[in-house]
mmCIF file of C-alpha atoms in Angstrom:
data_model
loop_
_atom_site.group_PDB
_atom_site.id
_atom_site.type_symbol
_atom_site.label_atom_id
_atom_site.label_comp_id
_atom_site.label_asym_id
_atom_site.label_seq_id
_atom_site.Cartn_x
_atom_site.Cartn_y
_atom_site.Cartn_z
ATOM 1 C CA MET A 26 12.044 -5.894 -3.735
ATOM 2 C CA MET A 27 12.867 -8.896 -5.864
ATOM 3 C CA GLY A 28 12.821 -8.602 -9.617
ATOM 4 C CA PRO A 29 10.250 -10.438 -11.697
ATOM 5 C CA TRP A 30 10.218 -14.208 -11.530
ATOM 6 C CA ARG A 31 11.655 -15.563 -14.702
ATOM 7 C CA GLU A 32 11.802 -19.057 -16.160
ATOM 8 C CA LEU A 33 15.046 -20.201 -17.732
ATOM 9 C CA ASN A 34 14.876 -23.455 -19.661
ATOM 10 C CA VAL A 35 18.461 -24.618 -19.330
ATOM 11 C CA ILE A 36 18.649 -27.125 -22.171
ATOM 12 C CA GLY A 37 15.414 -26.546 -24.039
ATOM 13 C CA MET A 38 13.778 -29.841 -23.103
ATOM 14 C CA SER A 39 10.086 -29.897 -22.301
ATOM 15 C CA LEU A 40 9.022 -31.044 -18.859
ATOM 16 C CA CYS A 41 7.513 -34.120 -20.459
ATOM 17 C CA SER A 42 10.830 -35.336 -21.804
ATOM 18 C CA VAL A 43 12.372 -38.166 -19.892
ATOM 19 C CA VAL A 44 15.733 -37.805 -18.181
ATOM 20 C CA ALA A 45 17.255 -40.890 -16.629
ATOM 21 C CA VAL A 46 18.566 -39.054 -13.597
ATOM 22 C CA LEU A 47 19.710 -42.082 -11.646
ATOM 23 C CA LEU A 48 21.477 -43.541 -14.648
ATOM 24 C CA ILE A 49 22.949 -40.574 -16.470
ATOM 25 C CA ARG A 50 24.666 -39.039 -13.426
ATOM 26 C CA PRO A 51 27.395 -41.760 -13.337
ATOM 27 C CA LEU A 52 27.950 -41.218 -17.072
ATOM 28 C CA ALA A 53 28.422 -37.442 -16.777
ATOM 29 C CA GLY A 54 31.438 -36.337 -18.741
ATOM 30 C CA GLN A 55 31.397 -39.386 -21.001
ATOM 31 C CA SER A 56 30.392 -38.824 -24.602
ATOM 32 C CA GLN A 57 27.472 -40.804 -25.955
ATOM 33 C CA PRO A 58 28.112 -42.743 -29.126
ATOM 34 C CA ASP A 59 26.122 -41.638 -32.195
ATOM 35 C CA SER A 60 24.216 -44.922 -32.069
ATOM 36 C CA GLY A 61 22.650 -43.825 -28.794
ATOM 37 C CA LEU A 62 22.003 -45.216 -25.368
ATOM 38 C CA LEU A 63 19.371 -47.868 -24.634
ATOM 39 C CA LEU A 64 18.081 -48.113 -21.077
ATOM 40 C CA GLU A 65 16.548 -51.554 -20.748
ATOM 41 C CA HIS A 66 13.979 -52.567 -18.116
ATOM 42 C CA VAL A 67 13.718 -49.044 -16.654
ATOM 43 C CA ARG A 68 10.532 -47.809 -14.966
ATOM 44 C CA VAL A 69 9.429 -44.446 -16.421
ATOM 45 C CA PHE A 70 7.558 -41.885 -14.330
ATOM 46 C CA ASP A 71 4.237 -40.720 -15.816
ATOM 47 C CA ALA A 72 3.670 -37.257 -14.338
ATOM 48 C CA ALA A 73 0.073 -37.071 -15.618
ATOM 49 C CA ARG A 74 -0.907 -40.191 -13.687
ATOM 50 C CA GLY A 75 1.593 -39.914 -10.842
ATOM 51 C CA THR A 76 2.756 -43.505 -11.351
ATOM 52 C CA PHE A 77 5.702 -45.452 -12.701
ATOM 53 C CA SER A 78 5.412 -47.718 -15.735
ATOM 54 C CA ALA A 79 6.135 -51.393 -15.774
ATOM 55 C CA PRO A 80 9.764 -52.031 -16.798
ATOM 56 C CA THR A 81 10.280 -50.752 -20.347
ATOM 57 C CA ASN A 82 13.034 -49.536 -22.672
ATOM 58 C CA VAL A 83 14.121 -45.960 -23.400
ATOM 59 C CA LEU A 84 16.308 -45.144 -26.411
ATOM 60 C CA ILE A 85 18.260 -41.872 -26.220
ATOM 61 C CA ARG A 86 19.989 -40.432 -29.302
ATOM 62 C CA GLY A 87 21.961 -37.237 -28.878
ATOM 63 C CA ASN A 88 20.071 -35.250 -26.258
ATOM 64 C CA ARG A 89 16.601 -36.492 -27.234
ATOM 65 C CA ILE A 90 14.394 -39.429 -26.364
ATOM 66 C CA ALA A 91 14.074 -41.390 -29.610
ATOM 67 C CA ALA A 92 11.717 -44.130 -28.394
ATOM 68 C CA ILE A 93 10.019 -45.487 -25.292
ATOM 69 C CA GLY A 94 8.701 -49.039 -25.182
ATOM 70 C CA GLU A 95 9.714 -51.925 -27.387
ATOM 71 C CA VAL A 96 12.872 -50.796 -29.144
ATOM 72 C CA ARG A 97 14.232 -52.866 -31.990
ATOM 73 C CA ALA A 98 17.923 -52.093 -32.152
ATOM 74 C CA PRO A 99 20.707 -54.265 -33.496
ATOM 75 C CA ALA A 100 23.092 -55.720 -30.931
ATOM 76 C CA SER A 101 25.879 -53.582 -32.426
ATOM 77 C CA GLY A 102 23.687 -50.465 -32.141
ATOM 78 C CA PRO A 103 23.297 -48.352 -29.024
ATOM 79 C CA THR A 104 25.172 -48.762 -25.773
ATOM 80 C CA ARG A 105 22.899 -50.880 -23.590
ATOM 81 C CA ILE A 106 22.412 -50.472 -19.863
ATOM 82 C CA ASP A 107 20.369 -52.946 -17.861
ATOM 83 C CA ALA A 108 18.366 -50.498 -15.760
ATOM 84 C CA ALA A 109 16.304 -53.086 -13.886
ATOM 85 C CA GLY A 110 15.329 -51.630 -10.531
ATOM 86 C CA ARG A 111 16.089 -48.070 -11.697
ATOM 87 C CA TYR A 112 13.822 -45.153 -12.598
ATOM 88 C CA ALA A 113 13.660 -42.504 -15.327
ATOM 89 C CA ILE A 114 11.909 -39.246 -14.482
ATOM 90 C CA SER A 115 11.072 -35.932 -16.137
ATOM 91 C CA GLY A 116 13.691 -33.238 -15.960
ATOM 92 C CA LEU A 117 13.578 -31.624 -12.521
ATOM 93 C CA TRP A 118 12.867 -27.954 -11.780
ATOM 94 C CA ASP A 119 14.640 -25.827 -9.214
ATOM 95 C CA SER A 120 12.061 -23.127 -8.642
ATOM 96 C CA HIS A 121 14.151 -20.912 -6.372
ATOM 97 C CA VAL A 122 17.638 -19.991 -7.561
ATOM 98 C CA HIS A 123 19.686 -16.790 -7.411
ATOM 99 C CA PHE A 124 21.875 -16.375 -10.501
ATOM 100 C CA SER A 125 22.481 -12.624 -10.319
ATOM 101 C CA PHE A 126 25.539 -12.925 -8.097
ATOM 102 C CA LEU A 127 27.073 -15.508 -10.463
ATOM 103 C CA LYS A 128 27.134 -13.025 -13.354
ATOM 104 C CA SER A 129 29.809 -10.977 -11.580
ATOM 105 C CA ALA A 130 31.992 -14.103 -11.394
ATOM 106 C CA GLY A 131 32.002 -14.386 -15.187
ATOM 107 C CA ASP A 132 30.366 -16.375 -17.941
ATOM 108 C CA SER A 133 32.444 -19.498 -17.257
ATOM 109 C CA THR A 134 31.081 -19.648 -13.698
ATOM 110 C CA VAL A 135 27.505 -19.308 -14.947
ATOM 111 C CA ALA A 136 28.109 -22.015 -17.574
ATOM 112 C CA ALA A 137 29.700 -24.361 -15.021
ATOM 113 C CA THR A 138 26.762 -23.853 -12.655
ATOM 114 C CA LEU A 139 24.193 -24.564 -15.371
ATOM 115 C CA GLU A 140 26.129 -27.676 -16.431
ATOM 116 C CA ALA A 141 26.102 -28.898 -12.813
ATOM 117 C CA PHE A 142 22.320 -28.499 -12.720
ATOM 118 C CA VAL A 143 21.930 -30.589 -15.878
ATOM 119 C CA ARG A 144 24.353 -33.287 -14.669
ATOM 120 C CA ASN A 145 22.121 -33.700 -11.623
ATOM 121 C CA GLY A 146 18.852 -33.900 -13.555
ATOM 122 C CA VAL A 147 17.711 -30.280 -13.163
ATOM 123 C CA THR A 148 16.747 -29.187 -16.670
ATOM 124 C CA SER A 149 14.882 -25.970 -15.810
ATOM 125 C CA VAL A 150 15.240 -23.259 -13.198
ATOM 126 C CA ARG A 151 13.407 -20.133 -12.108
ATOM 127 C CA ASP A 152 15.603 -17.180 -11.154
ATOM 128 C CA VAL A 153 13.921 -15.233 -8.343
ATOM 129 C CA GLU A 154 16.238 -12.243 -8.442
ATOM 130 C CA LYS A 155 16.755 -9.463 -10.907
ATOM 131 C CA GLN A 156 17.439 -10.273 -14.545
ATOM 132 C CA VAL A 157 20.790 -11.980 -15.237
#
């Protein structure tokens, strides 16, 4: 019998936070400047309504969304990406993962696996096996 279902929030972001999955993936491994990242003309998914917004701006500082909408930032401020035709969505869930076997491979394997989830937009998982 499987152990209890358990939720593991990989990076502590709420489901409502916006992750620019289609844009951040190519930047994986690159450090963000302290001034942030400004996604311009991106369409943001509204999970409550099940629709995408009109093109808007999303300012990311560190690992948090700092602003959505009209962002007044100096030209020398954040790194700007013209995201016209692209989409930003909430962090994805993988609701059926098996982490127990990874534990025997060592902490570095578990960490590398969790990092791969995040790089691909999966911010939360549910382990369906016994406790890790």
